[in-house]
Amino acid sequence: MKFIALIAIIQDKDEEEAIKVAKEAGAGSVTILHGRNIGLEEKKVFFGLTLEENVSVLLFVLPRRLSMKVMKTLRETFDLDNHENSGLAFTIPLSHVAGLDTQELHKFEDDIKITL
């Protein structure tokens, strides 16, 4: 089974909804990182406060067949194609994976059998 890393960068306020939507589309576990998005332009300061956007980085390891379904769901739900939206999602192919939970691996296999 070939695996893909799906990385989605979304606003902090959308974190729980993004995880829910991804799991409904077939994703299993997720690793969550928190950060700040500054963007192309320099930091803006308003009354001495820096205006940065807090974001959540969601990292999923998924079978290749399932990754595009989850990405499409996130893309549509959070309007990631809108240039005014600061969200982003992309995939990276993985050549070697160690440490996947066997229960999650069986879930992936069952999900793929159902979709075929």
Phi, psi and omega in degrees: 000129179270141183244153181231142170266122176255121180247125178237127177250116184225165178296145180308321184295339182262003186304306183297319179295320180295319178295317180299311181297318180295318180293323177295332179275356175118357180292153177259242182284162182219145172254131185246128175241145179248142181203189178234143180251120179261327178082191185290321183275160179297163177302139178260143180241130180229113183053041177081359179257134178281129180265094176242154180259125176282133182231160172246136176253117181257124181245117179246141169250117189227155169297149184305317182297328184274334187300319182290327177295315180294317180297317180298319179297314178296319181300316181284318183296320185252015175049052184290345178278350179285122184294342178276347179275136182271004181285160183205142174218141178205164180239154176225127177290142179248130180267331180223133178226131176231148174092009177291137177296130182296328177296318178292322178299317177295324177298316178300314180299317179295318179297321181291320178299320180294319182288337178280000000 
